[in-house]
Coordinates of C-alpha atoms and ligand atoms in Angstrom, one line a residue:
M1 CA 0.0 0.0 0.0
K2 CA 1.4 3.3 -0.9
Q3 CA 1.2 6.2 1.5
S4 CA -2.0 8.2 1.2
K5 CA -2.4 11.9 1.0
P6 CA -1.9 14.0 4.2
V7 CA -4.8 13.9 6.7
Q8 CA -6.3 17.3 7.3
K9 CA -9.9 16.5 7.8
V10 CA -11.4 13.6 9.8
V11 CA -15.1 12.5 9.2
I12 CA -16.7 10.6 12.1
A13 CA -19.6 8.4 11.0
G14 CA -22.0 7.9 13.8
G15 CA -22.9 9.8 16.9
G16 CA -23.4 7.3 19.7
T17 CA -21.2 7.1 22.7
A18 CA -18.3 6.0 20.5
G19 CA -18.7 8.8 17.9
W20 CA -19.0 11.6 20.4
A21 CA -16.3 10.3 22.8
V22 CA -14.0 10.2 19.8
A23 CA -15.0 13.7 18.7
A24 CA -14.2 14.9 22.3
G25 CA -10.6 13.5 22.4
L26 CA -9.8 14.6 18.8
S27 CA -11.2 18.1 19.3
K28 CA -9.4 18.7 22.5
Q29 CA -6.1 17.4 21.5
L30 CA -5.8 17.9 17.7
G31 CA -8.7 20.4 17.0
H32 CA -6.1 23.1 16.2
L33 CA -4.5 20.9 13.5
I34 CA -7.4 19.2 11.8
D35 CA -11.0 19.7 10.9
I36 CA -13.6 17.4 12.4
E37 CA -17.1 16.6 11.0
L38 CA -19.5 14.1 12.6
V39 CA -22.5 12.6 10.7
E40 CA -25.2 11.0 12.6
S41 CA -28.9 10.0 12.0
A42 CA -31.6 10.7 14.5
E43 CA -33.8 8.3 12.4
I44 CA -31.4 5.4 13.2
G45 CA -30.7 6.4 16.7
T46 CA -28.2 4.8 19.1
V47 CA -27.9 1.5 20.8
G48 CA -28.8 3.2 24.1
V49 CA -27.0 1.0 26.5
G50 CA -23.4 1.0 27.8
E51 CA -23.6 2.6 31.3
A52 CA -21.0 0.8 33.4
T53 CA -17.4 1.9 32.9
I54 CA -13.9 1.1 34.3
P55 CA -11.3 3.5 35.9
P56 CA -9.3 4.4 32.7
M57 CA -12.2 6.5 31.6
R58 CA -11.0 9.1 34.1
S59 CA -7.7 9.4 32.2
Y60 CA -9.5 9.7 29.0
H61 CA -11.7 12.6 30.5
R62 CA -8.6 14.4 31.3
I63 CA -7.3 14.0 27.7
A64 CA -10.6 15.0 26.3
G65 CA -11.0 18.0 28.8
I66 CA -14.0 16.7 30.5
D67 CA -14.6 18.1 34.1
E68 CA -15.6 15.3 36.4
Q69 CA -18.2 17.0 38.5
E70 CA -19.9 18.5 35.5
F71 CA -19.9 15.3 33.6
M72 CA -21.4 13.5 36.7
R73 CA -24.1 16.0 37.3
E74 CA -25.2 16.1 33.7
T75 CA -25.3 12.3 33.2
S76 CA -26.7 11.5 36.6
A77 CA -23.7 9.4 37.3
T78 CA -22.8 7.4 40.3
F79 CA -19.4 6.0 41.4
K80 CA -18.3 2.5 40.6
L81 CA -15.7 0.6 42.7
G82 CA -16.2 -2.8 41.1
I83 CA -18.7 -5.5 40.2
L84 CA -20.5 -7.8 42.5
F85 CA -20.8 -11.2 40.8
K86 CA -23.7 -13.2 42.2
G87 CA -24.2 -16.9 41.5
W88 CA -21.1 -17.3 39.3
R89 CA -19.1 -19.9 41.2
D90 CA -22.3 -21.7 42.3
K91 CA -25.8 -20.4 42.7
Q92 CA -25.4 -19.1 46.2
S93 CA -21.9 -17.5 45.9
E94 CA -21.0 -13.8 45.9
Y95 CA -17.7 -12.1 45.3
I96 CA -16.5 -8.6 44.3
H97 CA -14.2 -7.9 41.5
S98 CA -13.0 -4.5 42.7
F99 CA -10.9 -2.0 40.9
G100 CA -8.4 -1.9 43.8
E101 CA -5.1 -3.4 44.5
V102 CA -5.4 -6.4 46.8
G103 CA -2.9 -6.1 49.7
K104 CA 0.0 -3.8 49.7
A105 CA 2.6 -3.3 46.9
S106 CA 4.6 -6.6 46.9
T107 CA 8.3 -7.2 46.9
W108 CA 9.9 -7.8 43.5
L109 CA 10.1 -11.5 44.4
T110 CA 6.5 -12.3 45.3
H111 CA 2.9 -10.8 45.3
F112 CA 0.8 -10.2 48.3
H113 CA -1.6 -13.0 47.6
H114 CA 1.2 -15.6 48.3
L115 CA 1.4 -14.3 51.8
W116 CA -2.4 -14.3 52.1
L117 CA -2.6 -17.9 50.9
E118 CA 0.0 -18.9 53.4
A119 CA -1.7 -17.0 56.3
R120 CA -5.1 -18.5 55.3
E121 CA -3.7 -22.0 55.4
R122 CA -2.4 -21.3 59.0
G123 CA -5.8 -19.8 60.0
L124 CA -4.4 -16.3 60.4
A125 CA -6.0 -14.5 57.5
G126 CA -9.6 -12.9 57.0
P127 CA -11.5 -12.8 53.7
L128 CA -9.4 -11.3 50.9
D129 CA -11.7 -8.3 50.5
R130 CA -10.7 -7.0 53.9
Y131 CA -7.2 -6.3 52.5
C132 CA -8.7 -4.2 49.6
L133 CA -10.0 -0.7 50.1
E134 CA -12.3 -0.7 47.1
A135 CA -13.8 -4.1 48.0
T136 CA -14.3 -3.1 51.7
A137 CA -15.9 0.2 50.8
S138 CA -18.2 -1.6 48.2
W139 CA -19.6 -4.0 50.8
E140 CA -20.4 -1.1 53.1
H141 CA -21.8 1.2 50.4
K142 CA -19.3 3.9 51.3
F143 CA -17.5 6.3 49.0
A144 CA -15.1 9.3 49.2
F145 CA -11.9 10.0 47.3
S146 CA -8.8 11.9 47.6
E147 CA -6.4 12.6 44.8
R148 CA -3.6 11.1 47.0
G149 CA -5.0 8.0 48.5
G150 CA -7.5 6.5 46.2
P151 CA -9.7 4.6 45.9
N152 CA -9.6 3.6 42.3
F153 CA -13.0 4.1 40.8
A154 CA -15.0 4.5 37.6
Y155 CA -18.7 5.5 36.9
H156 CA -22.2 4.4 36.1
L157 CA -23.7 6.9 33.7
D158 CA -26.7 7.5 31.7
A159 CA -25.7 6.7 28.1
G160 CA -28.3 9.0 26.4
R161 CA -27.3 12.0 28.4
Y162 CA -23.6 11.2 28.1
A163 CA -23.7 11.4 24.3
Q164 CA -25.7 14.7 24.5
F165 CA -23.2 16.0 27.0
L166 CA -20.2 15.2 24.9
R167 CA -21.9 16.6 21.8
G168 CA -22.3 19.9 23.6
K169 CA -18.7 20.1 24.4
C170 CA -17.6 19.1 21.0
E171 CA -19.8 21.6 19.1
A172 CA -18.5 24.3 21.4
R173 CA -15.0 23.4 20.3
G174 CA -15.9 23.7 16.6
V175 CA -16.8 20.1 15.7
K176 CA -19.1 20.3 12.7
R177 CA -22.3 18.1 13.2
R178 CA -24.3 16.9 10.3
E179 CA -27.7 15.4 10.6
G180 CA -28.3 12.8 7.8
M181 CA -28.4 9.2 6.8
I182 CA -25.4 7.9 5.0
E183 CA -26.7 5.8 2.1
Q184 CA -23.6 5.1 0.2
V185 CA -19.9 5.0 0.9
E186 CA -17.8 5.7 -2.2
L187 CA -14.5 4.2 -2.7
D188 CA -11.5 5.4 -4.8
P189 CA -11.3 2.9 -7.7
D190 CA -7.5 3.2 -7.7
D191 CA -6.5 2.4 -4.2
G192 CA -9.9 1.3 -2.6
F193 CA -9.7 4.1 0.1
I194 CA -12.9 5.9 1.2
R195 CA -13.4 8.9 -1.0
R196 CA -16.7 10.3 0.3
L197 CA -20.1 9.6 2.0
H198 CA -23.4 10.0 0.1
L199 CA -26.2 11.1 2.3
K200 CA -29.9 10.4 1.8
D201 CA -30.6 14.1 1.1
G202 CA -28.1 14.0 -1.8
S203 CA -25.4 15.8 -0.1
L204 CA -21.7 14.6 0.1
V205 CA -19.4 14.4 3.1
E206 CA -15.7 14.3 2.2
G207 CA -12.6 13.9 4.4
D208 CA -9.1 12.5 4.3
F209 CA -9.7 9.9 7.1
Y210 CA -12.9 8.3 8.3
I211 CA -13.8 6.9 11.8
D212 CA -16.5 4.4 11.7
C213 CA -18.7 4.6 14.7
T214 CA -21.9 3.4 13.0
G215 CA -22.6 0.6 15.5
F216 CA -22.9 -3.1 14.9
K217 CA -23.3 -2.9 11.1
G218 CA -19.9 -1.1 10.5
L219 CA -21.1 0.7 7.5
L220 CA -17.7 1.9 6.5
I221 CA -15.2 -0.8 7.8
E222 CA -17.4 -3.8 6.8
G223 CA -20.2 -2.5 4.5
A224 CA -17.7 -0.7 2.1
L225 CA -14.2 -2.0 3.0
K226 CA -15.2 -5.7 3.6
T227 CA -12.6 -6.1 6.3
G228 CA -13.9 -9.2 7.7
Y229 CA -14.9 -10.4 11.2
D230 CA -13.5 -13.1 13.5
D231 CA -16.5 -14.7 15.2
W232 CA -15.7 -15.7 18.8
S233 CA -19.1 -17.0 19.6
H234 CA -17.8 -20.6 20.1
W235 CA -16.0 -19.1 23.1
L236 CA -18.6 -16.6 24.3
P237 CA -21.9 -17.9 22.9
T238 CA -24.4 -15.3 24.3
N239 CA -25.9 -13.5 21.4
R240 CA -28.8 -11.5 22.7
A241 CA -29.6 -8.8 25.2
L242 CA -32.7 -7.3 26.6
A243 CA -32.4 -3.9 28.3
V244 CA -34.9 -2.2 30.6
Q245 CA -34.9 0.9 32.8
T246 CA -36.5 1.0 36.2
R247 CA -37.2 3.7 38.9
A248 CA -34.7 3.4 41.8
V249 CA -36.3 1.9 44.9
S250 CA -33.1 2.0 47.1
D251 CA -29.9 4.2 47.4
P252 CA -27.4 3.6 44.7
V253 CA -24.6 1.1 45.5
P254 CA -21.0 1.9 44.4
Y255 CA -20.9 -1.2 42.2
T256 CA -22.6 -3.0 39.3
V257 CA -24.3 -6.2 40.0
S258 CA -24.0 -9.2 37.6
T259 CA -26.2 -12.2 38.5
T260 CA -26.2 -15.5 36.6
R261 CA -29.5 -16.6 35.1
S262 CA -30.4 -19.8 33.4
A263 CA -28.9 -19.1 30.0
G264 CA -26.8 -16.0 30.7
W265 CA -26.7 -13.2 33.2
Q266 CA -28.4 -10.0 34.4
W267 CA -26.9 -6.6 35.0
R268 CA -28.0 -4.0 37.4
I269 CA -26.5 -0.5 37.1
P270 CA -27.5 2.1 39.7
L271 CA -27.8 5.7 38.5
Q272 CA -28.9 8.7 40.6
H273 CA -32.4 8.9 38.9
R274 CA -33.0 5.3 37.8
V275 CA -31.5 1.8 37.4
G276 CA -30.3 0.2 34.2
N277 CA -31.1 -3.4 34.0
G278 CA -30.7 -6.0 31.3
M279 CA -30.0 -9.6 30.6
V280 CA -27.4 -11.1 28.3
Y281 CA -28.3 -14.7 27.0
C282 CA -27.8 -17.2 24.4
S283 CA -30.7 -18.0 21.9
D284 CA -29.6 -21.6 21.6
Y285 CA -30.8 -22.2 25.1
M286 CA -33.5 -19.7 25.7
D287 CA -36.0 -17.8 23.4
D288 CA -36.8 -14.1 23.6
D289 CA -40.1 -14.7 25.5
Q290 CA -38.4 -16.8 28.1
A291 CA -35.7 -14.1 28.5
R292 CA -38.2 -11.4 28.9
E293 CA -40.0 -13.5 31.6
E294 CA -36.9 -14.3 33.5
L295 CA -35.7 -10.7 33.3
L296 CA -38.9 -9.1 34.5
A297 CA -39.2 -11.6 37.4
N298 CA -36.0 -10.3 38.6
I299 CA -36.2 -6.5 38.5
E300 CA -37.3 -4.1 41.2
G301 CA -39.2 -0.9 40.9
E302 CA -41.6 0.6 38.2
M303 CA -40.5 -0.1 34.6
L304 CA -39.6 3.1 32.8
S305 CA -39.2 1.6 29.3
E306 CA -40.2 -1.5 27.5
P307 CA -37.6 -4.3 27.4
R308 CA -35.6 -3.6 24.2
P309 CA -34.0 -6.5 22.4
I310 CA -30.4 -6.3 21.0
R311 CA -28.7 -9.0 18.8
Y312 CA -25.0 -9.3 18.5
T313 CA -22.2 -11.7 17.5
T314 CA -19.2 -11.7 19.8
G315 CA -16.0 -11.1 17.9
A316 CA -13.7 -8.5 16.4
R317 CA -13.0 -6.9 13.0
R318 CA -10.0 -8.5 11.5
K319 CA -8.4 -5.0 11.2
Q320 CA -9.6 -2.1 13.4
W321 CA -7.7 0.2 11.1
N322 CA -8.1 -0.5 7.3
K323 CA -6.9 2.0 4.6
N324 CA -8.2 5.4 5.6
C325 CA -10.8 4.0 8.0
L326 CA -10.7 3.3 11.8
A327 CA -13.5 1.4 13.5
L328 CA -14.3 2.2 17.0
G329 CA -17.2 1.2 19.3
L330 CA -19.7 -1.5 18.2
A331 CA -18.4 -1.1 14.6
S332 CA -15.0 -2.6 15.7
G333 CA -16.5 -5.8 17.3
F334 CA -18.2 -6.7 20.5
L335 CA -17.4 -8.4 23.7
E336 CA -20.3 -8.8 26.0
P337 CA -20.6 -6.2 28.8
L338 CA -19.5 -8.5 31.7
E339 CA -16.5 -6.4 32.6
S340 CA -17.7 -3.2 31.1
T341 CA -14.9 -2.9 28.6
S342 CA -16.5 -1.5 25.4
I343 CA -16.3 2.2 26.1
Y344 CA -12.8 1.7 27.5
L345 CA -11.9 0.2 24.1
V346 CA -13.2 3.3 22.2
M347 CA -11.2 5.6 24.5
I348 CA -8.0 3.7 24.4
G349 CA -8.4 3.1 20.7
I350 CA -8.8 6.7 19.9
S351 CA -5.9 7.6 22.3
R352 CA -3.5 5.3 20.5
F353 CA -4.6 6.6 17.2
M354 CA -4.0 10.2 18.2
Q355 CA -0.5 9.1 19.4
M356 CA 0.3 7.9 15.8
F357 CA -2.0 10.2 13.9
P358 CA -1.3 9.9 10.2
F359 CA -0.7 13.6 9.5
D360 CA 1.4 12.9 6.5
G361 CA -0.7 10.1 5.2
V362 CA -1.7 6.5 6.1
T363 CA 1.1 4.1 6.2
E364 CA 1.1 0.3 6.3
S365 CA 3.6 0.2 9.2
A366 CA 1.3 2.5 11.4
M367 CA -1.7 0.5 10.5
E368 CA -0.1 -2.8 11.4
Q369 CA 1.4 -1.4 14.7
Y370 CA -2.1 -0.1 15.8
N371 CA -3.9 -3.3 14.8
S372 CA -1.5 -5.6 16.5
T373 CA -1.5 -3.7 19.7
C374 CA -5.3 -3.5 19.8
R375 CA -5.8 -7.2 18.9
L376 CA -3.5 -8.5 21.6
E377 CA -5.3 -6.3 24.3
L378 CA -8.7 -7.5 23.0
E379 CA -7.7 -11.1 23.1
R380 CA -6.5 -10.8 26.7
I381 CA -9.8 -9.1 27.7
R382 CA -11.7 -11.8 25.8
D383 CA -9.9 -14.5 27.9
F384 CA -10.7 -12.6 31.1
I385 CA -14.4 -12.7 30.3
I386 CA -14.3 -16.4 29.2
L387 CA -12.8 -17.2 32.6
H388 CA -16.1 -16.2 34.4
Y389 CA -18.0 -18.8 32.3
K390 CA -15.5 -21.6 32.3
V391 CA -14.6 -21.9 35.9
T392 CA -17.9 -22.4 37.5
N393 CA -19.7 -25.1 39.5
R394 CA -23.1 -24.1 38.2
S395 CA -24.5 -27.1 36.6
D396 CA -28.2 -26.8 37.0
T397 CA -29.1 -25.9 33.4
P398 CA -27.8 -27.0 30.0
F399 CA -26.3 -23.7 29.4
W400 CA -24.0 -23.8 32.4
R401 CA -23.2 -27.5 32.1
D402 CA -22.0 -26.7 28.6
R403 CA -19.9 -23.8 29.9
Q404 CA -17.9 -26.1 32.1
Q405 CA -17.1 -28.3 29.0
Q406 CA -16.5 -25.7 26.5
A407 CA -13.1 -25.2 24.8
I408 CA -11.0 -22.1 25.8
P409 CA -8.1 -20.3 24.1
D410 CA -4.7 -21.8 24.9
T411 CA -3.7 -18.4 26.4
L412 CA -6.4 -18.7 29.0
A413 CA -5.7 -22.4 29.6
H414 CA -2.1 -21.5 30.4
R415 CA -3.0 -18.9 32.8
L416 CA -5.4 -21.1 34.7
K417 CA -3.0 -24.0 34.9
L418 CA -0.2 -21.6 36.1
F419 CA -2.4 -20.3 39.0
E420 CA -3.7 -23.7 39.9
E421 CA -0.3 -25.4 40.0
T422 CA 1.8 -22.6 41.4
G423 CA -0.4 -19.6 42.7
Q424 CA 1.5 -17.5 40.1
I425 CA -0.5 -15.0 37.9
E426 CA 0.7 -14.1 34.5
Q427 CA 1.0 -10.4 33.9
A428 CA 1.4 -9.6 30.3
E429 CA 2.3 -6.1 28.9
A430 CA -1.0 -6.0 26.9
D431 CA -3.1 -6.9 29.9
L432 CA -5.8 -4.4 30.7
F433 CA -6.7 -6.4 33.8
Q434 CA -4.0 -6.5 36.4
I435 CA -2.9 -9.2 38.9
S436 CA -5.5 -8.1 41.5
S437 CA -8.2 -8.5 38.9
W438 CA -7.3 -12.0 37.9
L439 CA -6.7 -13.0 41.5
Q440 CA -10.2 -11.7 42.7
V441 CA -12.0 -13.4 39.8
M442 CA -10.0 -16.7 39.8
L443 CA -10.5 -17.1 43.5
G444 CA -14.1 -15.8 43.3
Q445 CA -14.9 -18.4 40.6
G446 CA -13.4 -21.1 42.9
I447 CA -9.9 -21.9 41.8
E448 CA -7.7 -23.0 44.7
P449 CA -4.0 -22.9 43.9
R450 CA -2.2 -26.0 45.0
S451 CA 1.0 -24.1 45.9
H452 CA 2.4 -20.7 46.6
H453 CA 5.8 -19.0 47.0
H454 CA 7.9 -20.4 49.8
L455 CA 9.1 -17.0 50.9
A456 CA 5.7 -16.8 52.6
R457 CA 6.3 -20.2 54.3
A458 CA 9.4 -18.8 55.9
M459 CA 7.5 -16.0 57.6
P460 CA 6.7 -16.5 61.4
D461 CA 3.1 -16.3 62.5
D462 CA 3.4 -13.1 64.4
K463 CA 5.0 -11.3 61.5
L464 CA 2.5 -12.6 59.0
R465 CA -0.5 -11.8 61.5
G466 CA 1.0 -8.4 62.2
M467 CA 1.3 -7.4 58.6
L468 CA -2.3 -8.5 57.7
D469 CA -3.7 -6.8 60.9
D470 CA -2.1 -3.5 60.1
L471 CA -3.4 -3.6 56.5
E472 CA -6.9 -4.5 57.6
T473 CA -7.0 -1.9 60.4
N474 CA -5.8 0.9 58.0
I475 CA -8.4 -0.1 55.4
A476 CA -11.2 -0.4 58.0
R477 CA -10.3 3.1 59.4
M478 CA -10.3 4.8 56.0
V479 CA -13.7 3.2 55.1
D480 CA -15.2 4.1 58.5
S481 CA -14.3 7.8 57.8
M482 CA -16.1 7.8 54.4
P483 CA -19.6 9.0 54.0
S484 CA -22.2 6.7 52.4
H485 CA -22.0 6.6 48.6
K486 CA -25.4 8.4 48.4
A487 CA -24.3 11.3 50.8
F488 CA -21.0 11.8 48.8
I489 CA -23.0 12.0 45.5
E490 CA -25.5 14.4 47.0
K491 CA -22.7 16.8 47.9
F492 CA -20.3 16.3 45.1
C493 CA -22.4 15.9 41.9
P494 CA -26.1 16.0 42.4
S495 CA -27.9 15.2 39.1
S496 CA -28.9 18.3 37.2
S497 CA -32.1 16.6 36.3
N498 CA -34.0 14.2 38.3
N499 CA -36.4 13.2 35.6
A500 CA -36.1 9.4 35.4
H501 CA -37.6 9.3 32.0
S502 CA -35.1 11.5 30.3
A503 CA -32.8 8.8 29.2
Ligands
LIG1 C1 -26.4 -5.1 25.9 C2 -25.2 -4.2 25.8 C3 -24.8 -3.7 27.1 C4 -23.6 -2.9 27.1 N1 -23.1 -2.5 28.2 C5 -22.0 -1.8 28.2 C6 -21.4 -1.3 29.5 O1 -22.0 -1.5 30.6 N2 -20.2 -0.7 29.5 C7 -19.6 -0.4 28.3 O2 -18.4 0.1 28.4 N3 -20.1 -0.8 27.1 C8 -21.3 -1.5 27.1 N4 -21.9 -1.8 25.9 C9 -21.2 -1.3 24.8 C10 -21.6 0.2 24.5 O3 -23.0 0.3 24.4 C11 -21.1 0.7 23.2 O4 -19.7 0.4 23.1 C12 -21.2 2.2 23.1 O5 -22.5 2.6 23.4 C13 -20.9 2.8 21.7 O6 -21.8 2.4 20.8 P1 -21.6 2.9 19.3 O7 -21.5 4.4 19.5 O8 -20.5 2.3 18.7 O9 -22.9 2.5 18.6 P2 -24.4 3.1 18.6 O10 -24.8 3.7 19.9 O11 -25.2 2.2 17.9 O12 -24.2 4.4 17.6 C14 -24.2 4.3 16.2 C15 -24.3 5.7 15.6 O13 -24.2 5.6 14.2 C16 -25.3 6.2 13.6 N5 -25.5 5.6 12.3 C17 -25.6 4.3 12.0 N6 -26.0 4.1 10.7 C18 -25.9 5.3 10.2 C19 -26.1 5.8 8.8 N7 -26.5 5.0 7.8 N8 -26.1 7.2 8.7 C20 -25.8 7.9 9.6 N9 -25.6 7.6 10.9 C21 -25.7 6.3 11.2 C22 -26.5 6.1 14.6 O14 -27.4 7.0 14.3 C23 -25.6 6.4 15.9 O15 -25.5 7.7 16.1 C24 -22.9 -2.6 25.9 C25 -23.5 -3.0 24.7 C26 -24.6 -3.8 24.7 C27 -25.1 -4.3 23.3

């Protein structure tokens, strides 16, 4: 592929969370160097879900010039310290995957959990969560933060309001917005690059580079460029979701809840003004009517919307960047929302792209670098999600029995074996999820390592107990001094609108 012409204008196709989040980062960082135009169609609308996030969103907000308090007020956001997994190890089990580091910074030789495993064996250790600020605060529904001492947190937000909020910021920064439906994507017959977009009203939108944020269909990356899709549904077979909003009947908790159901799982995302609920399931095991029935039997509070069905195929575009087109958001592929990673992938994707922005034209080397970095990270996230399904004792329905028997990628099989046999946790450079995350989920799902580092064995009881007691006491003291999550929100970022219906 020869180098294309310099990139002076970027066209973003699609104005969902992905489109506007991309526009926010680009306009803040490169708005003085390039022109940006976004095309969206009110007639088509947005997917309307995607309300739980992970901590790197805070870094992206700094990159995109988003003020935290203003954003939280405008999107009725709450804080998120992790996810409570109910029924995943077995039907009665509960564990938290928090965003915190478990234990204190380890020595170069061994991680905290080896000490904890040893102490537990000797009857000296409490539950793992007591050694993690974020997990302890979650159980107690407490929240406060200081820039110095944590906790590590993310947000629950209203997806509809978020896109509107970002749009306001972007337009104020000079991003041009075009309302219209893209009907045709014209390619250059010489090099196959995208030349321009034809809208339904007959007008044309032209740029040097295109960002495809058109949702599942991937109008540019797939519809026009035929990039190809790697289907991962043999590893992650859920393929449908039903989403419904309800009026809040209790104070918002600082975590997402994920509860297993007979052929999938249900999410609960507490906002200030309402609760987002939904169920992810596999149509081979459950039809849409059964899913609706099971979801509605397990929600609390008045329904504010009719359950909305969504269909998807888990997987990823073979290339996220192809010619003069970058796919972000649902257009780039989809991993189910079990660990709330999709919005993160938009934000890390556009951040990486800005770092290697093709000012002088698209090159094969830049494209390859971007694609291989994204792919590696995506595969690691995929493995982390599969772990939740594979390592389970739930066997009361065909769906869960089949999960225990299903094949898994070699990369995940290796991680599981390593932990089971040695207590070691692989930490690869491309890993979004760090050791504490793998630890909480592997133990939470029921893996018990057969061994751990002998450095821990050499520690006398009093030293081991003293270290754990100090840690636990410090964390308990910090959590005691925190207000309730609700009280903190009321002071820090009360919603600018309490209308539950304005989603
Ligand atoms: C069930 C479910 C739950 C999810 N939960 C989470 C979560 O908790 N956390 C998380 O991080 N992510 C989650 N996600 C993913 C998240 O919703 C998406 O990553 C995010 O909303 C971005 O979507 P999008 O902007 O790519 O697509 P969409 O919201 O579908 O937006 C597509 C845009 O393209 C426009 N468009 C499409 N076709 C045309 C056309 N022909 N002409 C003009 N415009 C067009 C549409 O009008 C729209 O503006 C979830 C996804 C699903 C399906």
